[in-house]
């Protein structure tokens, strides 16, 4: 099966951890590629490639500011990811509730043994 292009949708684009790191850095505001590369310990060309992918799927916008190009987060396309992951919230809440009940049962059992 052929691999899906990373620029085909947001899910493919954010599958790469370094791209998620870039998005996290951009939450604080616009930054030039050199700052992003330095913060992530990568080369400027490497950061530029990731930014190109993020820009093509609509997660990042860029603008000229003098001699620099600033990159900023455009999180609107993350709504699909948020809605999809939100569907698992009930699953995790139920799992944690069961775990909590189990821990409470263990505590109660241990309390009876000590009496």
Steps between C-alpha positions, in 0.01 A plus 500: 500500500634842408575736784264796532663840447564693821328798342180312426335592831559630850519152655790400275676831555490479880606136504859628506605590857721791392204660322295470818789665686498788249126547552552503876766771469276707275224505762698778669498711184675555171863399462759496224626166370843558657348524850290189444799304371715607794233422759454151355867427438458454126644661193327795337437302178347217706271741683406663169393165355275433799356852479424449130297188582316678781430797274369280217241336729399838642639471854761772457487836329795718412558867433791722410626731773791696361772254402342218703215266434294439814300184552186487709251237610164469327329243722163496323593185308572324830125492569473170312772350720336636814161360402646159415704470821206632702314183407740309720435714806218277625720193453781649711262634764343155537845339518615739772175453692552121496861544610393729783236249615764225493742708709224580748417127527868422564520767768185368666633143486833606651322696773305188604820292515660745743206481745 
